[in-house]
Short mmCIF file of N, CA, C and O in Angstrom, two decimals:
data_model
loop_
_atom_site.label_atom_id
_atom_site.label_comp_id
_atom_site.label_asym_id
_atom_site.label_seq_id
_atom_site.Cartn_x
_atom_site.Cartn_y
_atom_site.Cartn_z
N UNK A 1 0.84 -1.18 0.00
CA UNK A 1 0.00 0.00 0.00
C UNK A 1 0.89 1.25 0.00
O UNK A 1 1.83 1.34 0.77
N UNK A 2 0.59 2.17 -0.86
CA UNK A 2 1.35 3.41 -0.97
C UNK A 2 0.89 4.36 0.12
O UNK A 2 -0.30 4.54 0.38
N UNK A 3 1.86 4.98 0.79
CA UNK A 3 1.57 5.98 1.81
C UNK A 3 2.41 7.22 1.51
O UNK A 3 3.56 7.10 1.10
N UNK A 4 1.82 8.40 1.72
CA UNK A 4 2.55 9.64 1.54
C UNK A 4 2.38 10.49 2.79
O UNK A 4 1.36 10.41 3.47
N UNK A 5 3.39 11.30 3.10
CA UNK A 5 3.31 12.20 4.24
C UNK A 5 2.80 13.56 3.76
O UNK A 5 3.33 14.13 2.81
N UNK A 6 1.75 14.06 4.43
CA UNK A 6 1.22 15.40 4.17
C UNK A 6 1.42 16.22 5.43
O UNK A 6 0.86 15.87 6.48
N UNK A 7 2.21 17.27 5.35
CA UNK A 7 2.46 18.08 6.55
C UNK A 7 1.21 18.85 6.94
O UNK A 7 0.34 19.15 6.10
N UNK A 8 1.13 19.21 8.21
CA UNK A 8 0.01 20.00 8.70
C UNK A 8 -0.02 21.35 7.98
O UNK A 8 -1.09 21.87 7.66
N UNK A 9 1.15 21.91 7.68
CA UNK A 9 1.22 23.19 6.96
C UNK A 9 0.58 23.07 5.58
O UNK A 9 -0.13 23.98 5.13
N UNK A 10 0.82 21.95 4.89
CA UNK A 10 0.18 21.72 3.59
C UNK A 10 -1.33 21.61 3.74
O UNK A 10 -2.08 22.23 2.98
N UNK A 11 -1.77 20.82 4.69
CA UNK A 11 -3.21 20.65 4.92
C UNK A 11 -3.86 22.00 5.18
O UNK A 11 -4.90 22.33 4.61
N UNK A 12 -3.25 22.80 6.05
CA UNK A 12 -3.80 24.13 6.38
C UNK A 12 -3.89 25.01 5.15
O UNK A 12 -4.90 25.68 4.92
N UNK A 13 -2.82 25.01 4.35
CA UNK A 13 -2.80 25.83 3.14
C UNK A 13 -3.87 25.39 2.15
O UNK A 13 -4.60 26.19 1.58
N UNK A 14 -3.97 24.08 1.94
CA UNK A 14 -4.92 23.55 0.97
C UNK A 14 -6.37 23.75 1.42
O UNK A 14 -7.24 24.02 0.60
N UNK A 15 -6.61 23.63 2.73
CA UNK A 15 -7.95 23.92 3.25
C UNK A 15 -8.30 25.38 3.03
O UNK A 15 -9.41 25.71 2.60
N UNK A 16 -7.35 26.26 3.33
CA UNK A 16 -7.57 27.70 3.14
C UNK A 16 -7.83 28.07 1.70
O UNK A 16 -8.61 29.00 1.42
N UNK A 17 -7.22 27.35 0.78
CA UNK A 17 -7.41 27.62 -0.65
C UNK A 17 -8.68 26.97 -1.19
O UNK A 17 -9.04 27.18 -2.35
N UNK A 18 -9.33 26.15 -0.36
CA UNK A 18 -10.54 25.47 -0.81
C UNK A 18 -10.28 24.30 -1.73
O UNK A 18 -11.18 23.84 -2.43
N UNK A 19 -9.05 23.78 -1.72
CA UNK A 19 -8.70 22.70 -2.63
C UNK A 19 -8.97 21.31 -2.11
O UNK A 19 -8.96 20.34 -2.87
N UNK A 20 -9.19 21.19 -0.79
CA UNK A 20 -9.45 19.88 -0.20
C UNK A 20 -10.61 19.98 0.78
O UNK A 20 -11.00 21.07 1.21
N UNK A 21 -11.13 18.84 1.12
CA UNK A 21 -12.13 18.73 2.18
C UNK A 21 -11.71 17.60 3.10
O UNK A 21 -11.17 16.59 2.63
N UNK A 22 -11.93 17.79 4.38
CA UNK A 22 -11.63 16.74 5.36
C UNK A 22 -12.95 16.32 5.99
O UNK A 22 -13.72 17.17 6.44
N UNK A 23 -13.16 15.03 5.98
CA UNK A 23 -14.35 14.45 6.59
C UNK A 23 -13.89 13.35 7.54
O UNK A 23 -13.52 12.26 7.10
N UNK A 24 -13.86 13.64 8.83
CA UNK A 24 -13.35 12.68 9.80
C UNK A 24 -11.88 12.43 9.56
O UNK A 24 -11.08 13.36 9.55
N UNK A 25 -11.53 11.19 9.31
CA UNK A 25 -10.13 10.85 9.04
C UNK A 25 -9.88 10.58 7.57
O UNK A 25 -9.01 9.80 7.20
N UNK A 26 -10.67 11.27 6.72
CA UNK A 26 -10.50 11.17 5.26
C UNK A 26 -10.29 12.56 4.68
O UNK A 26 -10.88 13.53 5.14
N UNK A 27 -9.48 12.64 3.65
CA UNK A 27 -9.30 13.88 2.91
C UNK A 27 -9.54 13.58 1.44
O UNK A 27 -9.23 12.48 0.97
N UNK A 28 -10.12 14.53 0.74
CA UNK A 28 -10.20 14.38 -0.71
C UNK A 28 -9.93 15.74 -1.36
O UNK A 28 -10.21 16.79 -0.79
N UNK A 29 -9.34 15.65 -2.53
CA UNK A 29 -9.00 16.83 -3.32
C UNK A 29 -10.16 17.10 -4.27
O UNK A 29 -10.60 16.20 -4.98
N UNK A 30 -10.65 18.34 -4.28
CA UNK A 30 -11.79 18.67 -5.13
C UNK A 30 -11.49 18.42 -6.61
O UNK A 30 -12.39 18.07 -7.36
N UNK A 31 -10.24 18.57 -7.02
CA UNK A 31 -9.86 18.37 -8.42
C UNK A 31 -9.86 16.89 -8.81
O UNK A 31 -9.86 16.56 -9.99
N UNK A 32 -9.84 15.99 -7.83
CA UNK A 32 -9.83 14.55 -8.08
C UNK A 32 -10.85 13.90 -7.14
O UNK A 32 -10.50 13.21 -6.20
N UNK A 33 -12.14 14.16 -7.36
CA UNK A 33 -13.16 13.74 -6.39
C UNK A 33 -13.29 12.24 -6.20
O UNK A 33 -13.80 11.79 -5.17
N UNK A 34 -12.81 11.44 -7.14
CA UNK A 34 -12.94 9.99 -7.01
C UNK A 34 -11.91 9.41 -6.05
O UNK A 34 -11.98 8.23 -5.70
N UNK A 35 -10.95 10.21 -5.58
CA UNK A 35 -9.90 9.72 -4.69
C UNK A 35 -10.16 10.19 -3.27
O UNK A 35 -10.34 11.38 -3.02
N UNK A 36 -10.19 9.23 -2.35
CA UNK A 36 -10.25 9.54 -0.93
C UNK A 36 -8.99 8.98 -0.28
O UNK A 36 -8.56 7.87 -0.61
N UNK A 37 -8.44 9.75 0.63
CA UNK A 37 -7.25 9.32 1.34
C UNK A 37 -7.56 9.21 2.83
O UNK A 37 -8.14 10.14 3.42
N UNK A 38 -7.19 8.09 3.42
CA UNK A 38 -7.26 7.94 4.87
C UNK A 38 -6.06 8.66 5.45
O UNK A 38 -4.94 8.50 4.95
N UNK A 39 -6.25 9.49 6.48
CA UNK A 39 -5.13 10.20 7.09
C UNK A 39 -4.95 9.76 8.54
O UNK A 39 -5.91 9.62 9.28
N UNK A 40 -3.70 9.53 8.89
CA UNK A 40 -3.32 9.04 10.20
C UNK A 40 -2.31 10.04 10.79
O UNK A 40 -1.27 10.30 10.17
N UNK A 41 -2.60 10.65 11.97
CA UNK A 41 -1.67 11.63 12.54
C UNK A 41 -0.25 11.06 12.63
O UNK A 41 -0.05 9.92 13.09
N UNK A 42 0.72 11.85 12.18
CA UNK A 42 2.10 11.39 12.08
C UNK A 42 3.05 12.56 12.23
O UNK A 42 2.63 13.72 12.23
N UNK A 43 4.33 12.25 12.30
CA UNK A 43 5.37 13.28 12.31
C UNK A 43 6.50 12.84 11.39
O UNK A 43 6.76 11.65 11.22
N UNK A 44 7.17 13.84 10.82
CA UNK A 44 8.37 13.62 10.03
C UNK A 44 9.55 14.12 10.86
O UNK A 44 9.56 15.28 11.30
N UNK A 45 10.53 13.28 11.11
CA UNK A 45 11.69 13.65 11.92
C UNK A 45 12.68 14.45 11.09
O UNK A 45 13.29 13.92 10.16
N UNK A 46 12.83 15.74 11.43
CA UNK A 46 13.71 16.63 10.67
C UNK A 46 15.15 16.62 11.17
O UNK A 46 16.08 16.58 10.38
N UNK A 47 15.32 16.72 12.49
CA UNK A 47 16.69 16.77 13.04
C UNK A 47 16.66 16.47 14.53
O UNK A 47 15.62 16.55 15.18
N UNK A 48 17.82 16.14 15.05
CA UNK A 48 17.97 15.97 16.49
C UNK A 48 18.42 17.31 17.06
O UNK A 48 19.18 18.04 16.42
N UNK A 49 17.90 17.66 18.22
CA UNK A 49 18.26 18.93 18.83
C UNK A 49 19.60 18.80 19.54
O UNK A 49 19.95 17.74 20.05
N UNK A 50 20.37 19.89 19.54
CA UNK A 50 21.68 19.88 20.15
C UNK A 50 22.73 19.31 19.22
O UNK A 50 22.54 19.23 18.01
N UNK A 51 23.83 18.88 19.80
CA UNK A 51 24.96 18.36 19.00
C UNK A 51 25.03 16.84 19.02
O UNK A 51 26.05 16.27 18.62
N UNK A 52 23.98 16.21 19.50
CA UNK A 52 24.00 14.75 19.60
C UNK A 52 23.85 14.12 18.22
O UNK A 52 23.26 14.68 17.31
N UNK A 53 24.40 12.90 18.11
CA UNK A 53 24.13 12.11 16.91
C UNK A 53 22.78 11.41 17.13
O UNK A 53 22.25 11.40 18.23
N UNK A 54 22.24 10.85 16.10
CA UNK A 54 20.92 10.24 16.14
C UNK A 54 21.04 8.76 16.50
O UNK A 54 21.22 7.93 15.61
N UNK A 55 20.92 8.41 17.77
CA UNK A 55 21.13 7.01 18.17
C UNK A 55 20.05 6.06 17.66
O UNK A 55 20.27 4.85 17.59
N UNK A 56 18.89 6.59 17.30
CA UNK A 56 17.79 5.75 16.83
C UNK A 56 17.71 5.69 15.30
O UNK A 56 16.86 5.01 14.75
N UNK A 57 18.60 6.44 14.62
CA UNK A 57 18.62 6.48 13.15
C UNK A 57 17.22 6.76 12.60
O UNK A 57 16.72 6.05 11.73
N UNK A 58 16.61 7.82 13.13
CA UNK A 58 15.21 8.10 12.83
C UNK A 58 15.03 9.39 12.02
O UNK A 58 13.95 9.66 11.52
N UNK A 59 16.10 10.16 11.87
CA UNK A 59 15.99 11.41 11.10
C UNK A 59 15.65 11.05 9.65
O UNK A 59 16.24 10.16 9.05
N UNK A 60 14.64 11.74 9.13
CA UNK A 60 14.16 11.47 7.78
C UNK A 60 13.02 10.45 7.74
O UNK A 60 12.45 10.22 6.69
N UNK A 61 12.69 9.89 8.89
CA UNK A 61 11.61 8.89 8.96
C UNK A 61 10.28 9.55 9.31
O UNK A 61 10.24 10.64 9.88
N UNK A 62 9.21 8.87 8.97
CA UNK A 62 7.86 9.28 9.35
C UNK A 62 7.32 8.21 10.29
O UNK A 62 7.43 7.02 10.01
N UNK A 63 6.74 8.67 11.40
CA UNK A 63 6.15 7.75 12.38
C UNK A 63 4.75 8.22 12.73
O UNK A 63 4.51 9.41 12.93
N UNK A 64 3.83 7.28 12.81
CA UNK A 64 2.46 7.60 13.21
C UNK A 64 2.41 7.79 14.73
O UNK A 64 3.33 7.38 15.46
N UNK A 65 1.31 8.36 15.19
CA UNK A 65 1.11 8.54 16.63
C UNK A 65 1.17 7.19 17.35
O UNK A 65 1.75 7.09 18.43
N UNK A 66 0.61 6.18 16.74
CA UNK A 66 0.63 4.84 17.34
C UNK A 66 2.07 4.31 17.42
O UNK A 66 2.46 3.73 18.44
N UNK A 67 2.83 4.50 16.38
CA UNK A 67 4.23 4.05 16.40
C UNK A 67 5.03 4.80 17.45
O UNK A 67 5.86 4.20 18.15
N UNK A 68 4.78 6.12 17.60
CA UNK A 68 5.47 6.90 18.63
C UNK A 68 5.15 6.34 20.02
O UNK A 68 6.04 6.20 20.86
N UNK A 69 3.89 6.04 20.26
CA UNK A 69 3.49 5.49 21.56
C UNK A 69 4.17 4.15 21.82
O UNK A 69 4.66 3.89 22.93
N UNK A 70 4.25 3.31 20.79
CA UNK A 70 4.91 2.00 20.94
C UNK A 70 6.39 2.15 21.24
O UNK A 70 6.98 1.30 21.90
N UNK A 71 6.99 3.24 20.74
CA UNK A 71 8.41 3.51 20.97
C UNK A 71 8.66 4.14 22.34
O UNK A 71 9.80 4.27 22.76
N UNK A 72 7.59 4.58 23.00
CA UNK A 72 7.74 5.27 24.28
C UNK A 72 8.12 6.73 24.11
O UNK A 72 8.64 7.36 25.04
N UNK A 73 7.84 7.30 22.96
CA UNK A 73 8.19 8.69 22.67
C UNK A 73 7.08 9.64 23.14
O UNK A 73 5.91 9.28 23.15
N UNK A 74 7.48 10.84 23.51
CA UNK A 74 6.53 11.90 23.87
C UNK A 74 6.54 12.94 22.77
O UNK A 74 7.60 13.47 22.42
N UNK A 75 5.36 13.24 22.24
CA UNK A 75 5.22 14.19 21.14
C UNK A 75 4.42 15.40 21.60
O UNK A 75 3.36 15.25 22.20
N UNK A 76 4.94 16.59 21.32
CA UNK A 76 4.21 17.83 21.57
C UNK A 76 4.56 18.82 20.46
O UNK A 76 5.72 19.19 20.30
N UNK A 77 3.56 19.19 19.67
CA UNK A 77 3.69 20.12 18.56
C UNK A 77 4.84 19.72 17.65
O UNK A 77 4.75 18.73 16.97
N UNK A 78 5.94 20.49 17.64
CA UNK A 78 7.03 20.19 16.70
C UNK A 78 8.23 19.53 17.39
O UNK A 78 9.35 19.60 16.90
N UNK A 79 7.97 18.86 18.50
CA UNK A 79 9.04 18.18 19.23
C UNK A 79 8.63 16.76 19.60
O UNK A 79 7.47 16.51 19.91
N UNK A 80 9.61 15.88 19.58
CA UNK A 80 9.45 14.53 20.08
C UNK A 80 10.65 14.24 20.98
O UNK A 80 11.79 14.50 20.60
N UNK A 81 10.36 13.71 22.17
CA UNK A 81 11.42 13.26 23.07
C UNK A 81 11.37 11.75 23.07
O UNK A 81 10.33 11.14 23.33
N UNK A 82 12.51 11.17 22.75
CA UNK A 82 12.65 9.72 22.69
C UNK A 82 13.86 9.35 23.53
O UNK A 82 14.99 9.71 23.18
N UNK A 83 13.62 8.69 24.65
CA UNK A 83 14.71 8.41 25.59
C UNK A 83 15.26 9.73 26.12
O UNK A 83 14.50 10.58 26.58
N UNK A 84 16.57 9.91 26.00
CA UNK A 84 17.22 11.13 26.47
C UNK A 84 17.43 12.15 25.36
O UNK A 84 18.17 13.11 25.53
N UNK A 85 16.79 11.95 24.21
CA UNK A 85 17.05 12.78 23.05
C UNK A 85 15.79 13.51 22.59
O UNK A 85 14.70 12.96 22.61
N UNK A 86 16.00 14.75 22.17
CA UNK A 86 14.89 15.56 21.65
C UNK A 86 15.09 15.75 20.15
O UNK A 86 16.21 16.00 19.68
N UNK A 87 13.98 15.66 19.43
CA UNK A 87 13.99 15.81 17.98
C UNK A 87 13.03 16.92 17.58
O UNK A 87 11.98 17.10 18.20
N UNK A 88 13.38 17.62 16.51
CA UNK A 88 12.46 18.55 15.87
C UNK A 88 11.73 17.77 14.79
O UNK A 88 12.37 17.10 13.97
N UNK A 89 10.41 17.86 14.81
CA UNK A 89 9.59 17.11 13.86
C UNK A 89 8.64 18.05 13.15
O UNK A 89 8.35 19.15 13.61
N UNK A 90 8.16 17.59 12.02
CA UNK A 90 7.13 18.30 11.26
C UNK A 90 5.84 17.50 11.44
O UNK A 90 5.75 16.36 10.99
N UNK A 91 4.84 18.07 12.12
CA UNK A 91 3.58 17.34 12.30
C UNK A 91 2.79 17.26 11.00
O UNK A 91 2.88 18.15 10.15
N UNK A 92 2.03 16.21 10.87
CA UNK A 92 1.20 16.03 9.68
C UNK A 92 0.46 14.73 9.73
O UNK A 92 0.06 14.26 10.80
N UNK A 93 0.32 14.12 8.57
CA UNK A 93 -0.47 12.90 8.43
C UNK A 93 0.17 11.98 7.41
O UNK A 93 0.68 12.44 6.40
N UNK A 94 0.07 10.67 7.66
CA UNK A 94 0.35 9.69 6.63
C UNK A 94 -0.97 9.47 5.92
O UNK A 94 -2.00 9.22 6.55
N UNK A 95 -0.96 9.60 4.60
CA UNK A 95 -2.18 9.45 3.80
C UNK A 95 -2.04 8.25 2.89
O UNK A 95 -0.99 8.04 2.28
N UNK A 96 -3.12 7.48 2.81
CA UNK A 96 -3.13 6.32 1.91
C UNK A 96 -4.51 6.23 1.25
O UNK A 96 -5.53 6.51 1.88
N UNK A 97 -4.53 5.85 -0.02
CA UNK A 97 -5.81 5.78 -0.75
C UNK A 97 -6.71 4.68 -0.20
O UNK A 97 -6.25 3.61 0.19
N UNK A 98 -8.01 5.00 -0.19
CA UNK A 98 -9.01 4.03 0.23
C UNK A 98 -10.12 3.98 -0.82
O UNK A 98 -10.37 4.96 -1.51
N UNK A 99 -10.76 2.85 -0.90
CA UNK A 99 -11.87 2.67 -1.82
C UNK A 99 -13.18 3.17 -1.22
O UNK A 99 -13.21 3.63 -0.08
N UNK A 100 -14.26 3.04 -1.97
CA UNK A 100 -15.57 3.51 -1.51
C UNK A 100 -16.01 2.88 -0.19
O UNK A 100 -16.70 3.51 0.60
N UNK A 101 -15.62 1.64 0.05
CA UNK A 101 -16.01 0.95 1.28
C UNK A 101 -15.06 1.25 2.44
O UNK A 101 -15.25 0.74 3.54
N UNK A 102 -14.01 2.05 2.19
CA UNK A 102 -13.07 2.44 3.25
C UNK A 102 -11.88 1.54 3.42
O UNK A 102 -11.05 1.78 4.29
N UNK A 103 -11.74 0.52 2.60
CA UNK A 103 -10.59 -0.38 2.71
C UNK A 103 -9.45 0.15 1.83
O UNK A 103 -9.68 0.90 0.88
N UNK A 104 -8.21 -0.23 2.16
CA UNK A 104 -7.07 0.23 1.37
C UNK A 104 -7.26 -0.08 -0.11
O UNK A 104 -7.85 -1.10 -0.48
N UNK A 105 -6.79 0.84 -0.95
CA UNK A 105 -7.00 0.73 -2.39
C UNK A 105 -5.74 1.15 -3.12
O UNK A 105 -4.96 1.96 -2.63
N UNK A 106 -5.55 0.59 -4.29
CA UNK A 106 -4.45 1.00 -5.15
C UNK A 106 -5.00 1.95 -6.22
O UNK A 106 -6.12 1.78 -6.69
N UNK A 107 -4.20 2.95 -6.56
CA UNK A 107 -4.59 3.87 -7.63
C UNK A 107 -3.80 3.53 -8.88
O UNK A 107 -2.62 3.21 -8.81
N UNK A 108 -4.45 3.65 -10.03
CA UNK A 108 -3.73 3.42 -11.28
C UNK A 108 -2.86 4.64 -11.58
O UNK A 108 -3.00 5.69 -10.95
N UNK A 109 -1.97 4.49 -12.53
CA UNK A 109 -1.02 5.55 -12.86
C UNK A 109 -1.69 6.86 -13.25
O UNK A 109 -1.24 7.94 -12.83
N UNK A 110 -2.76 6.80 -14.03
CA UNK A 110 -3.45 8.02 -14.44
C UNK A 110 -4.06 8.76 -13.27
O UNK A 110 -4.00 9.99 -13.19
N UNK A 111 -4.63 8.02 -12.32
CA UNK A 111 -5.24 8.65 -11.15
C UNK A 111 -4.18 9.27 -10.25
O UNK A 111 -4.34 10.37 -9.75
N UNK A 112 -3.05 8.55 -10.08
CA UNK A 112 -1.94 9.13 -9.31
C UNK A 112 -1.47 10.41 -9.99
O UNK A 112 -1.17 11.40 -9.31
N UNK A 113 -1.39 10.40 -11.29
CA UNK A 113 -0.96 11.59 -12.02
C UNK A 113 -1.89 12.77 -11.79
O UNK A 113 -1.44 13.90 -11.58
N UNK A 114 -3.20 12.52 -11.78
CA UNK A 114 -4.17 13.59 -11.51
C UNK A 114 -4.06 14.08 -10.07
O UNK A 114 -4.16 15.28 -9.80
N UNK A 115 -3.82 13.16 -9.14
CA UNK A 115 -3.66 13.56 -7.74
C UNK A 115 -2.40 14.41 -7.56
O UNK A 115 -2.45 15.46 -6.91
N UNK A 116 -1.30 13.99 -8.14
CA UNK A 116 -0.06 14.78 -8.06
C UNK A 116 -0.27 16.14 -8.72
O UNK A 116 0.19 17.17 -8.20
N UNK A 117 -0.98 16.18 -9.84
CA UNK A 117 -1.28 17.46 -10.48
C UNK A 117 -2.09 18.37 -9.58
O UNK A 117 -1.85 19.58 -9.52
N UNK A 118 -3.06 17.81 -8.86
CA UNK A 118 -3.87 18.61 -7.92
C UNK A 118 -3.01 19.15 -6.79
O UNK A 118 -3.14 20.31 -6.39
N UNK A 119 -2.10 18.32 -6.28
CA UNK A 119 -1.20 18.76 -5.21
C UNK A 119 -0.29 19.87 -5.71
O UNK A 119 -0.11 20.90 -5.06
N UNK A 120 0.29 19.70 -6.89
CA UNK A 120 1.17 20.72 -7.44
C UNK A 120 0.42 22.03 -7.70
O UNK A 120 0.96 23.11 -7.47
N UNK A 121 -0.83 21.93 -8.15
CA UNK A 121 -1.62 23.13 -8.43
C UNK A 121 -1.91 23.90 -7.15
O UNK A 121 -1.96 25.14 -7.15
N UNK A 122 -2.09 23.18 -6.04
CA UNK A 122 -2.36 23.86 -4.77
C UNK A 122 -1.08 24.43 -4.16
O UNK A 122 -1.14 25.35 -3.36
N UNK A 123 0.05 23.88 -4.52
CA UNK A 123 1.34 24.37 -4.03
C UNK A 123 1.71 23.82 -2.68
O UNK A 123 0.89 23.30 -1.94
N UNK A 124 2.98 23.95 -2.36
CA UNK A 124 3.51 23.53 -1.08
C UNK A 124 3.98 24.76 -0.31
O UNK A 124 4.47 25.71 -0.92
N UNK A 125 3.84 24.75 1.01
CA UNK A 125 4.30 25.91 1.79
C UNK A 125 5.80 26.10 1.67
O UNK A 125 6.54 25.13 1.49
N UNK A 126 6.23 27.31 1.78
CA UNK A 126 7.67 27.61 1.69
C UNK A 126 8.37 27.20 2.96
O UNK A 126 7.81 26.99 3.98
#
C-alpha cells in the first residue's frame, strides 16, 4: 500500500485555498473527487536537537502517533522526546488511498498523475 506524508502546513494551506475537504479521518482533493485518502496523525523527523548524533537512526523517517506510543516517545507540537534525546519534527499525516467501502485501495497511474497534479496546483508551503 502506498503511503505519503502530508504536513500540517500543507493541509492548512490547501484547506484555506478550498482545494481539499476533510471528513473525519479522510481527505479528498476537489480536483480529483474519485480519490479519498485515509489520514493518520504522524510526524516527520527533521533533526535531532543539540549536538548529539541520532542514536535511533530516525531522522528522515515518518512515524504515526501509534508508532510513537509504541516507541515510548513523547510528542508535543514540533518536538518529540525519545529516551534522552529531543527531535524537531514536522507534524502532519500519513495518507493512503481508500476505496468507496473504506478499505485500502491502489490507484492506477493516471489517477496518481491527476492527484499529483492537484497537489502541485495547490502548491507547497515555503
